[in-house]
PDB file of C-alpha atoms in Angstrom:
ATOM      1  CA  MET A 182       0.000   0.000   0.000  1.00  0.00           C
ATOM      2  CA  SER A 183       1.429   3.338  -0.971  1.00  0.00           C
ATOM      3  CA  PHE A 184       1.442   6.531   1.055  1.00  0.00           C
ATOM      4  CA  SER A 185      -1.108   8.095  -1.344  1.00  0.00           C
ATOM      5  CA  ASP A 186      -3.498   5.154  -0.785  1.00  0.00           C
ATOM      6  CA  ILE A 187      -3.250   5.594   3.007  1.00  0.00           C
ATOM      7  CA  SER A 188      -3.754   9.364   2.705  1.00  0.00           C
ATOM      8  CA  ARG A 189      -6.776   8.927   0.461  1.00  0.00           C
ATOM      9  CA  ARG A 190      -8.330   6.376   2.860  1.00  0.00           C
ATOM     10  CA  GLY A 191      -7.693   8.680   5.799  1.00  0.00           C
ATOM     11  CA  VAL A 192      -9.307  11.604   4.030  1.00  0.00           C
ATOM     12  CA  LEU A 193     -12.279   9.465   2.974  1.00  0.00           C
ATOM     13  CA  ALA A 194     -12.679   8.046   6.497  1.00  0.00           C
ATOM     14  CA  ALA A 195     -12.486  11.529   8.000  1.00  0.00           C
ATOM     15  CA  GLY A 196     -15.031  12.775   5.447  1.00  0.00           C
ATOM     16  CA  PHE A 197     -17.458   9.953   6.209  1.00  0.00           C
ATOM     17  CA  GLY A 198     -16.978  10.522   9.921  1.00  0.00           C
ATOM     18  CA  LEU A 199     -17.771  14.224   9.589  1.00  0.00           C
ATOM     19  CA  ALA A 200     -20.800  13.463   7.437  1.00  0.00           C
ATOM     20  CA  ALA A 201     -22.093  10.990  10.036  1.00  0.00           C
ATOM     21  CA  ILE A 202     -21.619  13.527  12.844  1.00  0.00           C
ATOM     22  CA  ALA A 203     -23.386  16.207  10.812  1.00  0.00           C
ATOM     23  CA  ALA A 204     -26.294  13.868  10.082  1.00  0.00           C
ATOM     24  CA  LEU A 205     -26.651  12.878  13.716  1.00  0.00           C
ATOM     25  CA  SER A 206     -26.471  16.454  14.929  1.00  0.00           C
ATOM     26  CA  ALA A 207     -29.136  17.450  12.397  1.00  0.00           C
ATOM     27  CA  CYS A 208     -31.407  14.715  13.714  1.00  0.00           C
ATOM     28  CA  SER A 209     -31.004  15.777  17.313  1.00  0.00           C
ATOM     29  CA  THR A 210     -31.572  19.431  16.419  1.00  0.00           C
ATOM     30  CA  THR A 211     -34.831  18.810  14.581  1.00  0.00           C
ATOM     31  CA  THR A 212     -36.350  16.947  17.516  1.00  0.00           C
ATOM     32  CA  ALA A 213     -35.702  19.934  19.761  1.00  0.00           C
ATOM     33  CA  LEU A 214     -37.621  22.369  17.522  1.00  0.00           C
ATOM     34  CA  SER A 215     -41.120  23.407  18.501  1.00  0.00           C
ATOM     35  CA  PRO A 216     -43.585  22.350  15.797  1.00  0.00           C
ATOM     36  CA  VAL A 217     -45.852  25.389  16.222  1.00  0.00           C
ATOM     37  CA  ALA A 218     -44.986  28.900  17.334  1.00  0.00           C
ATOM     38  CA  PRO A 219     -47.241  30.599  19.864  1.00  0.00           C
ATOM     39  CA  VAL A 220     -49.386  33.400  18.518  1.00  0.00           C
ATOM     40  CA  GLY A 221     -48.441  36.983  19.349  1.00  0.00           C
ATOM     41  CA  PRO A 222     -50.904  39.855  19.491  1.00  0.00           C
ATOM     42  CA  VAL A 223     -54.281  39.282  17.831  1.00  0.00           C
ATOM     43  CA  MET A 224     -56.305  42.328  16.817  1.00  0.00           C
ATOM     44  CA  ASP A 225     -59.810  42.656  15.404  1.00  0.00           C
ATOM     45  CA  GLN A 226     -59.342  45.191  12.599  1.00  0.00           C
ATOM     46  CA  THR A 227     -62.898  45.060  11.242  1.00  0.00           C
ATOM     47  CA  THR A 228     -63.825  48.579  12.377  1.00  0.00           C
ATOM     48  CA  GLU A 229     -60.770  49.995  10.576  1.00  0.00           C
ATOM     49  CA  ALA A 230     -61.284  47.859   7.449  1.00  0.00           C
ATOM     50  CA  LEU A 231     -65.006  48.511   6.961  1.00  0.00           C
ATOM     51  CA  PRO A 232     -64.747  52.095   5.646  1.00  0.00           C
ATOM     52  CA  LEU A 233     -61.936  51.102   3.280  1.00  0.00           C
ATOM     53  CA  VAL A 234     -63.843  48.144   1.841  1.00  0.00           C
ATOM     54  CA  ASN A 235     -67.173  49.990   1.788  1.00  0.00           C
ATOM     55  CA  GLN A 236     -65.598  52.934  -0.050  1.00  0.00           C
ATOM     56  CA  ALA A 237     -64.474  50.543  -2.801  1.00  0.00           C
ATOM     57  CA  ARG A 238     -67.929  48.918  -2.853  1.00  0.00           C
ATOM     58  CA  ALA A 239     -69.646  52.328  -3.075  1.00  0.00           C
ATOM     59  CA  LYS A 240     -67.649  53.118  -6.233  1.00  0.00           C
ATOM     60  CA  LYS A 241     -69.316  50.061  -7.798  1.00  0.00           C
ATOM     61  CA  GLY A 242     -72.785  50.987  -6.495  1.00  0.00           C
ATOM     62  CA  LEU A 243     -72.789  48.098  -4.026  1.00  0.00           C
ATOM     63  CA  PRO A 244     -74.364  48.178  -0.563  1.00  0.00           C
ATOM     64  CA  PRO A 245     -72.061  48.514   2.429  1.00  0.00           C
ATOM     65  CA  LEU A 246     -70.943  45.525   4.470  1.00  0.00           C
ATOM     66  CA  ILE A 247     -71.509  45.399   8.216  1.00  0.00           C
ATOM     67  CA  ALA A 248     -69.384  43.966  11.009  1.00  0.00           C
ATOM     68  CA  ASP A 249     -70.593  40.629  12.287  1.00  0.00           C
ATOM     69  CA  ALA A 250     -69.382  38.735  15.347  1.00  0.00           C
ATOM     70  CA  THR A 251     -69.634  35.333  13.614  1.00  0.00           C
ATOM     71  CA  VAL A 252     -67.458  36.262  10.630  1.00  0.00           C
ATOM     72  CA  ILE A 253     -65.047  38.129  12.910  1.00  0.00           C
ATOM     73  CA  ALA A 254     -64.666  34.923  14.946  1.00  0.00           C
ATOM     74  CA  ALA A 255     -64.008  32.953  11.726  1.00  0.00           C
ATOM     75  CA  ALA A 256     -61.405  35.523  10.619  1.00  0.00           C
ATOM     76  CA  ARG A 257     -59.772  35.341  14.053  1.00  0.00           C
ATOM     77  CA  ASP A 258     -59.656  31.544  13.896  1.00  0.00           C
ATOM     78  CA  GLN A 259     -57.928  31.630  10.489  1.00  0.00           C
ATOM     79  CA  ALA A 260     -55.499  34.448  11.366  1.00  0.00           C
ATOM     80  CA  GLU A 261     -54.464  32.680  14.588  1.00  0.00           C
ATOM     81  CA  HIS A 262     -53.944  29.366  12.782  1.00  0.00           C
ATOM     82  CA  MET A 263     -51.764  31.002  10.133  1.00  0.00           C
ATOM     83  CA  ALA A 264     -49.738  32.948  12.709  1.00  0.00           C
ATOM     84  CA  SER A 265     -49.278  29.824  14.800  1.00  0.00           C
ATOM     85  CA  ALA A 266     -48.111  27.814  11.778  1.00  0.00           C
ATOM     86  CA  GLY A 267     -46.033  30.698  10.426  1.00  0.00           C
ATOM     87  CA  LYS A 268     -47.629  30.032   7.037  1.00  0.00           C
ATOM     88  CA  MET A 269     -50.176  31.810   4.884  1.00  0.00           C
ATOM     89  CA  ALA A 270     -52.670  29.247   3.615  1.00  0.00           C
ATOM     90  CA  HIS A 271     -56.425  28.745   3.448  1.00  0.00           C
ATOM     91  CA  LYS A 272     -56.063  25.133   4.491  1.00  0.00           C
ATOM     92  CA  LEU A 273     -53.907  24.368   7.501  1.00  0.00           C
ATOM     93  CA  GLY A 274     -54.468  20.789   8.514  1.00  0.00           C
ATOM     94  CA  SER A 275     -57.255  18.676   7.081  1.00  0.00           C
ATOM     95  CA  GLU A 276     -60.223  21.057   7.394  1.00  0.00           C
ATOM     96  CA  GLU A 277     -61.488  22.530   4.125  1.00  0.00           C
ATOM     97  CA  PHE A 278     -62.794  26.103   3.950  1.00  0.00           C
ATOM     98  CA  GLY A 279     -66.468  25.083   3.676  1.00  0.00           C
ATOM     99  CA  ALA A 280     -66.200  22.780   6.682  1.00  0.00           C
ATOM    100  CA  ARG A 281     -64.442  25.510   8.649  1.00  0.00           C
ATOM    101  CA  MET A 282     -67.183  28.028   7.805  1.00  0.00           C
ATOM    102  CA  ARG A 283     -69.864  25.536   8.869  1.00  0.00           C
ATOM    103  CA  ARG A 284     -67.975  24.795  12.101  1.00  0.00           C
ATOM    104  CA  MET A 285     -67.732  28.520  12.810  1.00  0.00           C
ATOM    105  CA  LYS A 286     -71.455  28.883  11.916  1.00  0.00           C
ATOM    106  CA  VAL A 287     -70.781  31.443   9.181  1.00  0.00           C
ATOM    107  CA  PRO A 288     -73.881  31.725   6.970  1.00  0.00           C
ATOM    108  CA  LEU A 289     -73.130  30.810   3.374  1.00  0.00           C
ATOM    109  CA  PRO A 290     -72.233  31.966   0.796  1.00  0.00           C
ATOM    110  CA  ALA A 291     -68.910  33.061   2.225  1.00  0.00           C
ATOM    111  CA  ALA A 292     -65.469  34.031   0.998  1.00  0.00           C
ATOM    112  CA  GLU A 293     -62.041  34.510   2.519  1.00  0.00           C
ATOM    113  CA  ASN A 294     -59.071  36.698   1.663  1.00  0.00           C
ATOM    114  CA  ILE A 295     -55.748  36.164   3.405  1.00  0.00           C
ATOM    115  CA  ALA A 296     -52.492  38.085   3.434  1.00  0.00           C
ATOM    116  CA  SER A 297     -49.184  38.155   5.243  1.00  0.00           C
ATOM    117  CA  GLY A 298     -46.533  40.750   5.937  1.00  0.00           C
ATOM    118  CA  GLN A 299     -48.576  43.954   5.739  1.00  0.00           C
ATOM    119  CA  ARG A 300     -47.969  46.100   8.825  1.00  0.00           C
ATOM    120  CA  SER A 301     -51.288  47.995   8.765  1.00  0.00           C
ATOM    121  CA  VAL A 302     -54.920  47.321   7.948  1.00  0.00           C
ATOM    122  CA  GLU A 303     -54.677  49.972   5.238  1.00  0.00           C
ATOM    123  CA  ALA A 304     -51.817  48.074   3.595  1.00  0.00           C
ATOM    124  CA  ALA A 305     -53.654  44.734   3.836  1.00  0.00           C
ATOM    125  CA  VAL A 306     -56.875  46.116   2.340  1.00  0.00           C
ATOM    126  CA  ALA A 307     -54.906  47.948  -0.376  1.00  0.00           C
ATOM    127  CA  ALA A 308     -53.179  44.667  -1.293  1.00  0.00           C
ATOM    128  CA  TRP A 309     -56.551  42.912  -1.567  1.00  0.00           C
ATOM    129  CA  ILE A 310     -58.041  45.763  -3.615  1.00  0.00           C
ATOM    130  CA  THR A 311     -55.173  45.647  -6.125  1.00  0.00           C
ATOM    131  CA  SER A 312     -55.463  41.874  -6.524  1.00  0.00           C
ATOM    132  CA  PRO A 313     -58.250  41.053  -9.010  1.00  0.00           C
ATOM    133  CA  ARG A 314     -59.388  37.856  -7.296  1.00  0.00           C
ATOM    134  CA  HIS A 315     -59.353  39.349  -3.790  1.00  0.00           C
ATOM    135  CA  TYR A 316     -61.133  42.440  -5.100  1.00  0.00           C
ATOM    136  CA  GLU A 317     -63.778  40.205  -6.703  1.00  0.00           C
ATOM    137  CA  ASN A 318     -64.460  38.670  -3.282  1.00  0.00           C
ATOM    138  CA  MET A 319     -64.859  42.097  -1.683  1.00  0.00           C
ATOM    139  CA  MET A 320     -67.258  43.173  -4.443  1.00  0.00           C
ATOM    140  CA  GLY A 321     -69.283  39.976  -4.124  1.00  0.00           C
ATOM    141  CA  ARG A 322     -72.842  39.517  -2.926  1.00  0.00           C
ATOM    142  CA  PHE A 323     -71.906  39.496   0.714  1.00  0.00           C
ATOM    143  CA  GLU A 324     -73.359  41.396   3.633  1.00  0.00           C
ATOM    144  CA  THR A 325     -70.960  40.907   6.535  1.00  0.00           C
ATOM    145  CA  LEU A 326     -67.261  41.381   7.146  1.00  0.00           C
ATOM    146  CA  GLY A 327     -64.617  40.366   9.664  1.00  0.00           C
ATOM    147  CA  VAL A 328     -60.915  41.267   9.454  1.00  0.00           C
ATOM    148  CA  VAL A 329     -58.366  40.052  11.998  1.00  0.00           C
ATOM    149  CA  ARG A 330     -54.600  40.393  12.257  1.00  0.00           C
ATOM    150  CA  ALA A 331     -52.513  37.887  14.249  1.00  0.00           C
ATOM    151  CA  ALA A 332     -48.751  37.958  14.660  1.00  0.00           C
ATOM    152  CA  ASN A 333     -46.363  35.041  14.829  1.00  0.00           C
ATOM    153  CA  SER A 334     -44.671  35.507  18.192  1.00  0.00           C
ATOM    154  CA  ALA A 335     -41.360  34.088  16.966  1.00  0.00           C
ATOM    155  CA  ASP A 336     -40.732  36.656  14.232  1.00  0.00           C
ATOM    156  CA  GLY A 337     -43.585  39.175  14.618  1.00  0.00           C
ATOM    157  CA  ARG A 338     -44.831  38.571  11.053  1.00  0.00           C
ATOM    158  CA  PRO A 339     -48.487  39.629  10.721  1.00  0.00           C
ATOM    159  CA  TYR A 340     -51.066  37.300   9.187  1.00  0.00           C
ATOM    160  CA  TRP A 341     -54.382  38.718   7.996  1.00  0.00           C
ATOM    161  CA  ALA A 342     -57.732  37.024   7.437  1.00  0.00           C
ATOM    162  CA  MET A 343     -60.813  38.658   5.941  1.00  0.00           C
ATOM    163  CA  VAL A 344     -64.037  36.689   5.986  1.00  0.00           C
ATOM    164  CA  LEU A 345     -67.024  37.885   4.003  1.00  0.00           C
ATOM    165  CA  GLY A 346     -70.346  36.303   4.799  1.00  0.00           C
ATOM    166  CA  SER A 347     -74.086  36.482   4.500  1.00  0.00           C
ATOM    167  CA  ARG A 348     -76.780  37.111   7.051  1.00  0.00           C
ATOM    168  CA  PRO A 349     -78.592  34.037   8.317  1.00  0.00           C
ATOM    169  CA  ARG A 350     -81.723  33.172   6.355  1.00  0.00           C
ATOM    170  CA  ALA A 351     -84.688  31.116   7.487  1.00  0.00           C
ATOM    171  CA  ASP A 352     -84.441  28.882   4.403  1.00  0.00           C
ATOM    172  CA  GLN A 353     -80.753  28.170   4.869  1.00  0.00           C
ATOM    173  CA  GLY A 354     -80.174  24.801   6.493  1.00  0.00           C
ATOM    174  CA  PRO A 355     -76.868  23.760   8.069  1.00  0.00           C
ATOM    175  CA  LEU A 356     -75.899  21.735   4.988  1.00  0.00           C
ATOM    176  CA  ALA A 357     -76.697  24.471   2.454  1.00  0.00           C
ATOM    177  CA  ARG A 358     -74.330  24.460  -0.501  1.00  0.00           C
ATOM    178  CA  PHE A 359     -73.277  27.812  -1.905  1.00  0.00           C
ATOM    179  CA  PRO A 360     -70.210  28.915  -3.788  1.00  0.00           C
ATOM    180  CA  LEU A 361     -67.212  29.382  -1.529  1.00  0.00           C
ATOM    181  CA  LYS A 362     -64.324  31.556  -2.647  1.00  0.00           C
ATOM    182  CA  LEU A 363     -60.770  31.596  -1.360  1.00  0.00           C
ATOM    183  CA  PHE A 364     -58.105  34.079  -2.358  1.00  0.00           C
TER     184      PHE A 364
END
């Protein structure tokens, strides 16, 4: 065996050893991570959002939306889930939007707009207004509004949820099927 063969084996052995240590340390680090971050401040921003949304609706000749405790609760639920997960998504876990709206007792039809990163309600609503699909939701045949901001406590990133809903109707059973929109 030559000196170069011994050197090459030593380098390879050292390389494999370092790779094994790195792999093991990565495994032990991932088990120590918390799977979900706690939620930071949660703020109902419906009162601040209503005039902004209703101003846009008025330009289209549409009736104003009103604040509603049920849709505010649904917006809060979604904003908190996104902030906790540190991820902007309509579906976090296995629950679909329609099932979530039924669980939260939001009268259908309903729609949801979400956003992340905007530091003010004005910025969040402006982002939705400039997005055609979000704007379409806000101009839809809805009657109620809820807007909530929740922050991820780990990094302070704000997560926004806007839920647009309808008023309860006598003919609307719990299993009513109406179009649901997510943007």
